[in-house]
C-alpha cells in the first residue's frame, strides 16, 4: 500500500510534535503524517526531568545564554546557530505557557527558573522534575486541534526513499499486522531522537536506538560529530535512571568516601554545577584514584540532598525521591543517593544547518537526531528540550513551505515491494546461529569499556575491530519469530542493525580525533588542539565503512579561549 502526505514527520517526541503543530499552522490544507514506532506519549522526551532553558529574566540575556552555550560546547558549536537558538528560546517557553504547560511558579506567579550546570544564570524553566512529561502532554493535546495531522502510531520506519538528492518518502511497517507501507511525500522531517542505547549504563529508554541517524546515513546523508557522547554525572545505581542535574541546581552536592565535596578541586567556582563533561570526568577520577564507594554494581559516589529538607525535595524533586526509593532502596530525605556517570546524550547526528535543512532537498532534521550544531562537544543541560521546541518549530514551518511550493515527484518503481522483500525475505529469513541479544550486549559493553569518558587510541582500535566483527556476525543472526503481528524480535534486530552502523562511526570518529574537547577525552591526547581540530567530523556511508571528512566551525564573535569554571 502507498499513501500520500505532503509532509511526513518521523518521530512524535518533543521535536516531532512541535514540528507537526508548526507544519499544520503553516499550511492548513497540507496533509501531515506523524509517524512513530511507539505511542507518542512513550517517546523518550517524557523522561526529561530538570528543565528547559531560556533567558527570561532581568539580569539574564540572550547574549549570556549564547556565551554559556558556546563555552559549554568547548567552542565546537556553530555560533550563528547558537545565537539564533538563544534568541528564539524565550518565545518558545512562553508559547508553551500559553498552550497550558504547568510550569512551576514563583510566589509572584511567574515561571520559576532554577540553576543548571554551565549556565551562569538560573534559566531552567521546569515543571517540578517532570518537565518533559508536562511539555509532551501540552504539545500532544495542542496537536489534537489540527485535523490535518494524520497519525501513524506504532509504525516502524525502515528506509528513506531518496533519489537524485531529493527525498520522496519512506517505507514503514505497520507493527500491528506487519504490513509494509510506502508514504509518498514532498518533504520529510526526521525527529527520531538520539542513540543512547549504544551504551550499557544509560539513562535512555529502550526505544532510543538511533534509527533516524542510521536511516539517513545509509541513504547518503552525512552524520556530524558522532564521537561526542555526553555522560551525565548522576545515574542512579544500579539501573542508570537519571537523577536530574536539577537536584544539584536545588543545592545537592557530591561526596567521595572521605566525605569531601571533591568538586572543589576541579571546578572551584562552579563546583557541582560545572558542565557535565567536567563533573563526569572529575567523578571518574575520584573513582579511579580509589575515593569511590565499592558496591555490588561497581564503584560509585554519593549525591547528598538531605540538607534540602523533605518539604523542598517533595515540592521540587518528587520523581527523584520516588525513583531513588523504588529503584535503589534509598530515601534521599534520609540518605545520600548512590550515583555514577551515565551515557545520556548524543551531541552528534544528522548534518543539518540552522534552518534544519539537510543536504538532501526536502529532508529536514530536528531535535536530538540532528546536529545543527548548537551543542558542539558538550551540551548544557536544558538546551536539548529547548532545541526540540525551537528547531522542531523551524523544521515544521520550513517543510510545510517547501511542500506548498513543490509537487510530488514520482516514486521509484516497486520501491515498497523491494523493501518488503528486503525485510521479510532477506532479513527475517536469516536462520543463522548468532543471537541478537548477545551481539547487542557485546556492542554495549564494548562501547562502555572502550569508548567511554576516558578514551585511548589502543582501546578505540580494539573497539573498532570488535564492532566490525559484530557487524559480520550480525549477518548470521537468527530471527526466531516468523510472524507478522507485533514482531519485536524483528524490530529489535532492525534496531541493532542501526546501532552497529552508528557504533562504528562513533568509534572511528573518536579514534581519528587526536585531541580532547568537551565530552571526548583522549588520555593519549589530553589537550584541546584548536589548530588541527577546531572542525566538525562528517561521516559518509560507503560499503567499506564510514569515510570521514571535516568542515569548519562557524565562529561569529567568540574566539576560543581556555575553559575554566
Ligand atoms: C532521562 C532523560 C532526562 C532528560 N532530561 C532533560 C532535561 O531536563 N532537559 C533537557 O533539555 N533535556 C533533557 N534530556 C534530553 C532530551 O529529553 C532529549 O534530547 C529530547 O527529549 C529528545 O527529543 P526528540 O523529540 O528529539 O526525540 P524522542 O523524544 O526520543 O522521540 C523520538 C521519536 O522518534 C520515533 N522513532 C524513532 N525511531 C523510529 C522509527 N524507526 N520509526 C518510527 N518512529 C521512530 C519514536 O517513536 C519517538 O516518537 C533528557 C534525556 C533523558 C534520556
Coordinates of C-alpha atoms and ligand atoms in Angstrom, one line a residue:
X1 CA 0.0 0.0 0.0
X2 CA 1.2 3.5 -0.7
X3 CA -0.3 6.6 1.0
X4 CA 0.4 10.2 0.2
X5 CA 1.0 13.1 2.6
X6 CA 2.6 16.5 1.8
X7 CA 4.8 16.4 4.8
X8 CA 5.8 13.3 6.8
X9 CA 7.4 13.7 10.3
X10 CA 9.2 10.6 11.7
X11 CA 9.1 10.8 15.4
X12 CA 6.5 12.2 17.8
X13 CA 8.6 13.3 20.8
X14 CA 9.1 17.0 21.6
X15 CA 10.7 17.8 18.2
X16 CA 8.2 15.8 16.2
X17 CA 5.1 17.2 17.9
X18 CA 6.4 20.7 17.8
X19 CA 7.2 20.3 14.1
X20 CA 3.7 18.8 13.4
X21 CA 2.0 21.8 15.0
X22 CA 4.2 24.3 13.1
X23 CA 3.6 22.5 9.8
X24 CA -0.2 22.4 10.4
X25 CA -0.2 26.1 11.2
X26 CA 1.8 27.0 8.2
X27 CA -0.3 25.1 5.7
X28 CA -3.9 24.5 6.7
X29 CA -4.5 22.5 3.5
X30 CA -1.4 20.3 3.8
X31 CA -1.8 16.8 4.8
X32 CA 0.8 16.0 7.5
X33 CA 1.7 12.5 8.6
X34 CA 3.1 11.9 12.1
X35 CA 4.8 8.6 12.3
X36 CA 6.0 6.9 15.5
X37 CA 7.3 3.4 16.3
X38 CA 5.7 3.8 19.7
X39 CA 2.7 5.6 21.0
X40 CA 3.8 9.2 21.0
X41 CA 3.5 9.8 24.8
X42 CA 6.0 7.0 25.3
X43 CA 8.7 8.9 23.4
X44 CA 11.9 9.4 25.4
X45 CA 11.1 13.1 25.7
X46 CA 8.6 12.3 28.5
X47 CA 11.6 11.3 30.7
X48 CA 13.2 14.8 30.6
X49 CA 13.3 15.9 34.2
X50 CA 15.2 19.0 35.2
X51 CA 14.3 21.9 32.9
X52 CA 14.2 23.8 29.6
X53 CA 16.5 26.8 29.2
X54 CA 15.5 30.3 28.1
X55 CA 16.7 33.8 29.1
X56 CA 13.5 35.3 30.6
X57 CA 14.6 37.5 33.5
X58 CA 16.2 40.8 34.0
X59 CA 19.9 40.2 34.7
X60 CA 19.9 37.4 32.2
X61 CA 20.2 37.9 28.4
X62 CA 20.2 36.1 25.1
X63 CA 23.8 37.1 24.7
X64 CA 24.8 35.5 28.1
X65 CA 22.8 32.3 27.2
X66 CA 24.7 32.2 23.9
X67 CA 28.1 32.7 25.5
X68 CA 27.4 30.0 28.1
X69 CA 26.4 27.6 25.3
X70 CA 29.4 28.4 23.2
X71 CA 31.8 27.9 26.1
X72 CA 29.9 24.8 27.2
X73 CA 30.3 23.4 23.7
X74 CA 34.1 23.7 24.1
X75 CA 33.9 26.0 21.0
X76 CA 32.7 23.3 18.7
X77 CA 29.2 24.7 18.5
X78 CA 28.3 26.8 15.5
X79 CA 27.9 30.3 16.8
X80 CA 25.3 31.6 14.3
X81 CA 23.0 28.7 15.2
X82 CA 23.6 29.2 18.9
X83 CA 22.7 32.9 18.7
X84 CA 19.6 32.1 16.8
X85 CA 18.6 29.3 19.2
X86 CA 19.0 31.5 22.3
X87 CA 17.1 34.3 20.7
X88 CA 14.1 32.0 20.0
X89 CA 14.1 30.2 23.3
X90 CA 12.1 32.8 25.4
X91 CA 9.3 32.8 22.8
X92 CA 9.0 29.0 22.9
X93 CA 8.9 28.9 26.7
X94 CA 6.0 31.5 26.7
X95 CA 4.3 29.7 23.8
X96 CA 4.2 26.5 25.9
X97 CA 2.9 28.6 28.8
X98 CA 0.0 29.8 26.6
X99 CA -0.7 26.3 25.5
X100 CA -1.1 25.2 29.1
X101 CA 2.2 23.9 30.3
X102 CA 2.0 23.8 34.1
X103 CA 5.4 25.4 34.8
X104 CA 6.5 25.6 38.4
X105 CA 5.9 29.2 39.6
X106 CA 7.5 31.8 41.8
X107 CA 5.4 33.3 44.7
X108 CA 4.5 36.2 42.3
X109 CA 3.1 33.6 39.8
X110 CA 6.0 34.0 37.3
X111 CA 7.6 31.0 35.5
X112 CA 10.2 29.8 38.1
X113 CA 13.7 29.1 36.9
X114 CA 16.4 27.0 38.6
X115 CA 20.2 27.0 38.2
X116 CA 21.7 24.3 35.9
X117 CA 25.3 23.2 35.1
X118 CA 27.3 25.5 33.0
X119 CA 24.7 28.3 32.9
X120 CA 25.7 31.5 34.6
X121 CA 22.1 32.5 35.4
X122 CA 19.2 30.4 36.8
X123 CA 17.4 29.8 33.4
X124 CA 15.9 26.4 33.6
X125 CA 12.1 26.6 33.4
X126 CA 10.7 23.5 35.0
X127 CA 7.6 21.6 36.0
X128 CA 8.8 20.0 39.2
X129 CA 11.1 17.3 38.0
X130 CA 8.7 16.1 35.3
X131 CA 9.4 18.8 32.8
X132 CA 9.4 16.6 29.7
X133 CA 6.3 14.8 30.7
X134 CA 4.3 18.1 31.0
X135 CA 5.8 19.5 27.9
X136 CA 4.9 16.4 25.9
X137 CA 1.3 16.4 27.2
X138 CA 1.0 20.1 26.4
X139 CA 2.2 19.6 22.8
X140 CA 0.2 16.4 22.3
X141 CA -3.0 18.0 23.4
X142 CA -2.3 21.0 21.2
X143 CA -1.6 18.8 18.2
X144 CA -5.1 17.3 18.6
X145 CA -6.6 20.6 17.5
X146 CA -5.4 20.1 13.9
X147 CA -7.4 17.8 11.7
X148 CA -4.7 17.8 9.0
X149 CA -2.2 15.9 11.3
X150 CA -2.7 12.2 10.5
X151 CA -1.2 9.8 13.0
X152 CA 0.7 6.6 12.2
X153 CA 1.2 5.3 15.7
X154 CA 3.2 2.1 16.0
X155 CA 4.6 2.3 12.5
X156 CA 8.4 1.4 12.3
X157 CA 10.2 3.3 9.5
X158 CA 12.7 1.0 7.7
X159 CA 14.1 3.2 4.9
X160 CA 14.1 6.7 3.4
X161 CA 13.4 7.0 -0.3
X162 CA 15.9 9.4 -1.8
X163 CA 16.7 9.8 -5.5
X164 CA 18.8 12.4 -7.2
X165 CA 19.4 14.1 -3.9
X166 CA 15.6 14.6 -3.4
X167 CA 13.5 13.0 -0.6
X168 CA 10.5 11.2 -2.0
X169 CA 9.1 9.5 1.0
X170 CA 9.8 6.4 3.2
X171 CA 8.8 2.9 3.9
X172 CA 7.3 1.7 7.2
X173 CA 6.0 -1.4 8.8
X174 CA 2.6 -1.3 10.4
X175 CA 3.5 -3.1 13.6
X176 CA 0.1 -4.4 14.4
X177 CA -0.2 -6.5 11.3
X178 CA 3.3 -6.5 9.7
X179 CA 2.1 -4.7 6.5
X180 CA 4.8 -2.8 4.7
X181 CA 3.5 0.6 3.5
X182 CA 5.1 3.4 1.5
X183 CA 4.5 7.0 2.5
X184 CA 4.9 9.2 -0.6
X185 CA 5.8 12.8 0.5
X186 CA 7.2 16.1 -0.8
X187 CA 9.0 16.8 2.5
X188 CA 10.2 14.6 5.4
X189 CA 11.3 15.7 8.8
X190 CA 13.4 13.4 10.9
X191 CA 12.7 13.7 14.6
X192 CA 13.7 10.3 15.8
X193 CA 15.8 11.2 18.9
X194 CA 19.3 10.1 20.0
X195 CA 21.3 6.9 20.0
X196 CA 21.8 6.3 23.7
X197 CA 21.2 2.5 23.8
X198 CA 24.7 2.1 22.2
X199 CA 25.9 2.1 25.8
X200 CA 25.3 -0.3 28.7
X201 CA 24.8 2.1 31.6
X202 CA 22.4 4.7 30.2
X203 CA 19.6 7.0 31.1
X204 CA 17.8 6.4 27.8
X205 CA 14.6 4.4 27.2
X206 CA 14.9 1.1 25.4
X207 CA 13.5 2.7 22.3
X208 CA 16.3 5.2 21.7
X209 CA 18.3 3.3 19.2
X210 CA 19.4 6.0 16.7
X211 CA 17.2 4.7 13.9
X212 CA 16.8 8.1 12.1
X213 CA 20.5 8.7 12.1
X214 CA 21.2 5.3 10.6
X215 CA 18.4 5.7 8.1
X216 CA 19.7 9.0 6.9
X217 CA 23.3 7.8 6.8
X218 CA 22.5 4.8 4.7
X219 CA 20.6 6.9 2.3
X220 CA 23.7 9.1 1.8
X221 CA 23.2 11.9 4.3
X222 CA 26.3 12.7 6.3
X223 CA 26.4 12.4 10.1
X224 CA 28.2 15.0 12.0
X225 CA 30.4 14.9 15.2
X226 CA 29.2 11.4 16.3
X227 CA 32.2 10.9 18.5
X228 CA 30.8 13.3 21.0
X229 CA 28.6 11.4 23.5
X230 CA 27.5 13.0 26.7
X231 CA 27.9 11.3 30.1
X232 CA 25.7 12.7 32.7
X233 CA 27.3 12.8 36.2
X234 CA 24.4 11.3 38.1
X235 CA 23.0 8.0 37.0
X236 CA 21.2 6.1 39.8
X237 CA 22.7 2.7 40.7
X238 CA 22.1 0.0 39.5
X239 CA 19.5 1.0 36.8
X240 CA 21.1 4.1 35.3
X241 CA 17.9 6.1 35.8
X242 CA 18.7 9.8 35.7
X243 CA 19.0 11.8 38.8
X244 CA 18.4 15.2 37.3
X245 CA 21.1 18.0 37.4
X246 CA 18.2 19.9 38.9
X247 CA 19.0 18.1 42.2
X248 CA 22.3 19.9 42.2
X249 CA 20.6 23.0 40.9
X250 CA 18.5 22.9 44.0
X251 CA 21.6 22.7 46.2
X252 CA 22.5 19.0 46.3
X253 CA 26.2 18.1 46.4
X254 CA 28.6 15.3 45.6
X255 CA 30.7 13.4 48.1
X256 CA 33.6 10.9 48.0
X257 CA 34.4 8.2 50.5
X258 CA 36.4 10.8 52.5
X259 CA 33.2 12.8 52.9
X260 CA 34.8 15.5 50.8
X261 CA 33.0 17.8 48.3
X262 CA 35.6 16.9 45.8
X263 CA 34.4 19.3 43.1
X264 CA 36.2 22.0 45.0
X265 CA 39.4 20.6 43.4
X266 CA 38.2 20.5 39.8
X267 CA 35.9 23.5 39.4
X268 CA 36.3 25.7 42.5
X269 CA 33.9 28.3 41.3
X270 CA 31.0 26.3 39.8
X271 CA 31.5 23.3 41.9
X272 CA 28.8 20.7 41.2
X273 CA 27.3 23.0 38.6
X274 CA 30.2 22.9 36.3
X275 CA 29.3 21.5 32.8
X276 CA 28.6 17.8 32.6
X277 CA 31.8 16.7 30.8
X278 CA 33.9 18.3 33.6
X279 CA 31.8 16.9 36.5
X280 CA 31.7 13.4 35.0
X281 CA 35.5 13.3 34.4
X282 CA 36.1 14.6 38.0
X283 CA 33.9 11.8 39.3
X284 CA 35.6 9.1 37.3
X285 CA 39.0 10.5 38.5
X286 CA 37.8 10.2 42.1
X287 CA 36.7 6.6 41.5
X288 CA 39.9 5.6 39.6
X289 CA 42.0 7.1 42.4
X290 CA 40.2 5.0 45.0
X291 CA 38.0 7.6 46.6
X292 CA 34.7 6.0 45.5
X293 CA 32.5 3.6 47.3
X294 CA 32.5 -0.1 46.4
X295 CA 29.2 -1.8 45.7
X296 CA 27.8 -4.9 44.0
X297 CA 27.1 -2.9 40.9
X298 CA 30.5 -1.2 40.7
X299 CA 32.1 1.8 42.2
X300 CA 30.0 4.9 43.0
X301 CA 29.9 8.3 44.7
X302 CA 27.2 10.0 46.7
X303 CA 24.8 12.7 45.9
X304 CA 23.6 14.3 49.1
X305 CA 20.2 16.1 49.2
X306 CA 19.4 15.7 52.9
X307 CA 20.1 19.3 53.8
X308 CA 17.4 20.5 51.4
X309 CA 14.7 19.0 53.7
X310 CA 11.7 16.9 53.0
X311 CA 9.4 19.7 52.0
X312 CA 11.7 21.1 49.3
X313 CA 12.5 17.6 48.0
X314 CA 8.8 16.8 47.8
X315 CA 8.0 20.0 46.0
X316 CA 10.9 20.3 43.6
X317 CA 12.2 16.7 43.2
X318 CA 9.3 14.3 43.8
X319 CA 10.3 12.0 40.9
X320 CA 13.9 11.8 42.2
X321 CA 12.7 10.8 45.6
X322 CA 10.3 8.2 44.2
X323 CA 12.9 6.7 41.8
X324 CA 15.6 6.5 44.5
X325 CA 13.3 4.7 46.9
X326 CA 11.8 2.3 44.3
X327 CA 14.9 1.5 42.3
X328 CA 17.8 1.9 44.8
X329 CA 16.1 1.5 48.2
X330 CA 17.3 4.9 49.3
X331 CA 15.2 7.8 50.5
X332 CA 17.1 11.0 49.7
X333 CA 15.4 12.7 52.6
X334 CA 17.3 10.4 54.9
X335 CA 20.3 9.1 53.0
X336 CA 22.6 10.2 50.1
X337 CA 21.9 8.7 46.7
X338 CA 24.5 6.3 45.1
X339 CA 25.4 7.7 41.6
X340 CA 27.9 7.2 38.8
X341 CA 28.3 8.9 35.4
X342 CA 26.0 7.5 32.8
X343 CA 25.5 7.8 29.0
X344 CA 22.9 10.5 28.4
X345 CA 23.0 12.5 25.2
X346 CA 24.1 12.2 21.5
X347 CA 25.7 15.5 20.6
X348 CA 26.3 14.3 17.0
X349 CA 23.6 13.5 14.5
X350 CA 22.3 14.1 11.0
X351 CA 24.1 17.1 9.5
X352 CA 21.7 20.0 9.3
X353 CA 22.0 23.8 9.1
X354 CA 20.3 26.3 11.4
X355 CA 17.2 26.1 9.1
X356 CA 17.1 22.3 9.8
X357 CA 17.9 21.6 6.2
X358 CA 20.0 18.5 5.4
X359 CA 22.0 18.3 2.2
X360 CA 19.1 16.4 0.6
X361 CA 16.3 18.5 -0.8
X362 CA 13.1 18.3 1.2
X363 CA 14.7 16.4 4.0
X364 CA 14.9 18.2 7.4
X365 CA 16.1 17.1 10.8
X366 CA 15.3 18.5 14.3
X367 CA 15.8 17.5 17.9
X368 CA 18.3 15.0 19.2
X369 CA 18.6 13.2 15.8
X370 CA 20.0 16.4 14.3
X371 CA 23.4 18.0 14.6
X372 CA 22.8 21.7 13.8
X373 CA 25.2 22.1 15.8
X374 CA 24.3 24.1 19.0
X375 CA 25.9 21.7 21.5
X376 CA 29.3 21.2 19.9
X377 CA 31.4 18.9 22.0
X378 CA 29.3 19.2 25.2
X379 CA 25.6 20.0 25.6
X380 CA 24.5 22.2 28.5
X381 CA 21.5 20.8 30.5
X382 CA 18.1 22.3 29.5
X383 CA 19.3 23.1 26.0
X384 CA 18.0 19.9 24.4
X385 CA 14.3 20.1 25.2
X386 CA 14.5 23.7 24.1
X387 CA 16.4 22.7 20.9
X388 CA 13.4 20.4 20.2
X389 CA 11.0 23.3 20.6
X390 CA 13.0 25.9 18.6
X391 CA 14.2 23.7 15.8
X392 CA 11.1 21.5 15.7
X393 CA 9.2 24.6 15.0
X394 CA 11.6 25.7 12.3
X395 CA 11.5 22.3 10.6
X396 CA 7.7 22.2 10.7
X397 CA 7.3 25.6 9.0
X398 CA 10.2 25.1 6.5
X399 CA 9.0 21.7 5.4
X400 CA 5.4 23.0 5.1
X401 CA 6.6 25.9 3.0
X402 CA 8.6 23.5 0.8
X403 CA 5.6 21.3 0.3
X404 CA 3.4 24.3 -0.6
X405 CA 5.9 25.3 -3.3
X406 CA 6.7 21.9 -4.8
X407 CA 4.9 19.0 -6.4
X408 CA 5.1 15.3 -5.6
X409 CA 7.8 13.6 -7.5
X410 CA 7.3 10.1 -8.8
X411 CA 8.4 7.2 -6.6
X412 CA 10.9 4.7 -7.9
X413 CA 9.4 1.6 -9.4
X414 CA 8.4 -1.2 -7.0
X415 CA 10.1 0.6 -4.1
X416 CA 7.7 -0.8 -1.5
X417 CA 7.7 -4.4 -2.8
X418 CA 11.5 -4.3 -2.8
X419 CA 11.7 -3.1 0.8
X420 CA 9.1 -5.7 1.8
X421 CA 11.3 -8.4 0.3
X422 CA 14.4 -7.0 2.0
X423 CA 12.8 -7.1 5.4
X424 CA 10.5 -10.1 5.3
X425 CA 12.5 -12.4 3.0
X426 CA 16.2 -11.5 3.4
X427 CA 16.2 -10.1 6.9
X428 CA 13.6 -12.2 8.6
X429 CA 14.7 -15.2 6.6
X430 CA 18.0 -15.3 8.3
X431 CA 18.4 -18.5 10.1
X432 CA 21.9 -18.5 11.5
X433 CA 23.1 -19.3 14.9
X434 CA 24.0 -15.8 16.3
X435 CA 21.8 -14.4 19.0
X436 CA 20.6 -10.8 18.7
X437 CA 20.8 -10.3 22.4
X438 CA 24.4 -11.5 22.6
X439 CA 25.6 -9.2 19.8
X440 CA 23.8 -6.3 21.4
X441 CA 25.3 -6.9 24.8
X442 CA 28.8 -7.2 23.4
X443 CA 28.4 -4.0 21.5
X444 CA 27.1 -2.2 24.5
X445 CA 29.8 -3.4 26.9
X446 CA 32.5 -2.6 24.3
X447 CA 31.2 0.9 24.0
X448 CA 31.0 1.3 27.7
X449 CA 34.5 0.0 28.5
X450 CA 36.5 1.3 25.5
X451 CA 34.6 4.3 24.2
X452 CA 33.5 5.9 27.5
X453 CA 34.5 9.0 29.4
X454 CA 38.3 8.4 29.1
X455 CA 39.5 7.1 25.7
X456 CA 42.8 5.8 24.4
X457 CA 44.0 5.0 20.9
X458 CA 44.6 1.3 21.6
X459 CA 41.2 0.8 23.2
X460 CA 39.5 2.6 20.3
X461 CA 41.3 0.4 17.8
X462 CA 40.2 -2.7 19.6
X463 CA 36.7 -1.4 19.9
X464 CA 36.6 -0.8 16.1
X465 CA 37.8 -4.4 15.5
X466 CA 35.1 -5.8 17.8
X467 CA 32.3 -3.7 16.2
X468 CA 33.4 -4.8 12.7
X469 CA 33.4 -8.4 13.8
X470 CA 29.9 -7.9 15.4
X471 CA 28.7 -6.5 12.1
X472 CA 29.9 -9.6 10.4
X473 CA 28.3 -11.9 13.0
X474 CA 25.0 -9.9 12.6
X475 CA 24.7 -11.3 9.0
X476 CA 24.3 -14.7 10.6
X477 CA 21.6 -13.9 13.2
X478 CA 18.5 -15.8 13.9
X479 CA 15.1 -14.2 14.0
X480 CA 13.0 -16.9 15.6
X481 CA 9.6 -15.3 15.5
X482 CA 8.5 -15.5 11.9
X483 CA 5.1 -13.9 12.5
X484 CA 3.9 -10.5 11.3
X485 CA 1.9 -9.3 14.4
X486 CA 4.0 -7.1 16.7
X487 CA 7.2 -8.9 15.9
X488 CA 9.5 -7.4 18.5
X489 CA 12.2 -10.0 17.5
X490 CA 12.3 -8.4 14.1
X491 CA 12.2 -4.8 15.3
X492 CA 15.0 -5.4 17.8
X493 CA 17.1 -6.9 15.0
X494 CA 16.4 -3.8 12.9
X495 CA 17.4 -1.6 15.8
X496 CA 20.6 -3.5 16.4
X497 CA 21.4 -3.2 12.7
X498 CA 21.1 0.6 13.0
X499 CA 23.1 0.7 16.2
X500 CA 26.0 -1.3 14.9
X501 CA 26.2 1.1 12.0
X502 CA 26.4 4.0 14.3
X503 CA 28.8 2.4 16.8
X504 CA 31.3 2.1 14.0
X505 CA 31.0 5.8 13.2
X506 CA 31.3 6.9 16.9
X507 CA 34.5 4.8 17.4
X508 CA 36.2 5.8 14.1
X509 CA 35.5 9.5 14.8
X510 CA 36.9 9.1 18.3
X511 CA 40.0 7.3 17.1
X512 CA 40.8 9.9 14.4
X513 CA 40.2 12.9 16.7
X514 CA 43.6 13.2 18.4
X515 CA 42.7 15.8 20.9
X516 CA 40.5 16.3 24.0
X517 CA 37.5 18.5 23.6
X518 CA 34.2 18.6 25.6
X519 CA 32.9 15.1 26.2
X520 CA 35.6 13.5 24.0
X521 CA 38.7 13.0 26.3
X522 CA 41.8 11.2 24.9
X523 CA 44.2 10.1 27.6
X524 CA 46.9 10.0 24.9
X525 CA 46.0 13.5 23.6
X526 CA 44.8 15.3 26.8
X527 CA 44.9 18.9 25.3
X528 CA 42.4 20.7 23.1
X529 CA 44.1 21.3 19.8
X530 CA 42.4 24.2 18.0
X531 CA 45.0 24.4 15.4
X532 CA 44.2 21.0 14.0
X533 CA 40.8 20.0 15.4
X534 CA 38.6 23.0 15.6
X535 CA 36.4 21.4 13.0
X536 CA 33.3 19.1 12.6
X537 CA 33.7 15.5 11.7
X538 CA 31.4 14.4 8.8
X539 CA 30.8 10.7 8.3
X540 CA 29.7 9.4 4.9
X541 CA 28.4 5.9 4.2
X542 CA 30.4 3.7 1.9
X543 CA 30.2 -0.1 1.6
X544 CA 33.6 -0.5 3.3
X545 CA 32.7 1.6 6.3
X546 CA 32.5 5.3 7.1
X547 CA 34.5 7.8 5.1
X548 CA 35.4 10.9 7.3
X549 CA 35.7 14.4 6.1
X550 CA 35.9 17.7 8.1
X551 CA 34.2 21.0 7.8
X552 CA 34.9 24.3 9.7
X553 CA 33.1 25.6 12.8
X554 CA 31.2 28.8 12.4
X555 CA 32.6 31.5 14.7
X556 CA 30.7 34.8 14.9
X557 CA 32.2 36.7 17.8
X558 CA 33.7 34.3 20.4
X559 CA 37.2 33.2 19.7
X560 CA 38.1 30.0 21.6
X561 CA 39.7 30.6 25.0
X562 CA 40.7 28.2 27.8
X563 CA 37.6 26.8 29.5
X564 CA 37.6 27.4 33.3
X565 CA 34.8 27.1 35.8
Ligands
LIG1 C1 16.2 10.6 31.3 C2 16.4 11.9 30.5 C3 16.2 13.1 31.0 C4 16.4 14.3 30.3 N1 16.2 15.5 30.9 C5 16.4 16.6 30.1 C6 16.1 17.9 30.7 O1 15.7 18.0 31.8 N2 16.3 19.0 29.9 C7 16.7 18.9 28.6 O2 16.8 19.9 27.9 N3 16.9 17.7 28.0 C8 16.8 16.5 28.8 N4 17.1 15.3 28.2 C9 17.3 15.3 26.8 C10 16.0 15.4 26.0 O3 15.0 14.9 26.7 C11 16.0 14.7 24.6 O4 17.2 15.1 23.9 C12 14.8 15.1 23.8 O5 13.6 15.0 24.6 C13 14.8 14.3 22.5 O6 13.5 14.6 21.9 P1 13.3 14.2 20.4 O7 11.9 14.7 20.1 O8 14.4 14.6 19.6 O9 13.3 12.6 20.4 P2 12.5 11.5 21.3 O10 11.7 12.1 22.4 O11 13.5 10.5 21.7 O12 11.4 10.9 20.3 C14 11.8 10.1 19.2 C15 10.6 9.7 18.4 O13 11.1 9.0 17.2 C16 10.3 7.9 17.0 N5 11.1 6.9 16.2 C17 12.4 6.6 16.4 N6 12.7 5.6 15.5 C18 11.7 5.4 14.7 C19 11.4 4.5 13.6 N7 12.4 3.7 13.1 N8 10.2 4.6 13.0 C20 9.2 5.4 13.5 N9 9.4 6.2 14.6 C21 10.6 6.2 15.2 C22 9.9 7.4 18.4 O14 8.7 6.6 18.3 C23 9.7 8.7 19.1 O15 8.4 9.2 18.9 C24 16.9 14.2 28.9 C25 17.1 12.9 28.4 C26 16.9 11.8 29.1 C27 17.2 10.4 28.5

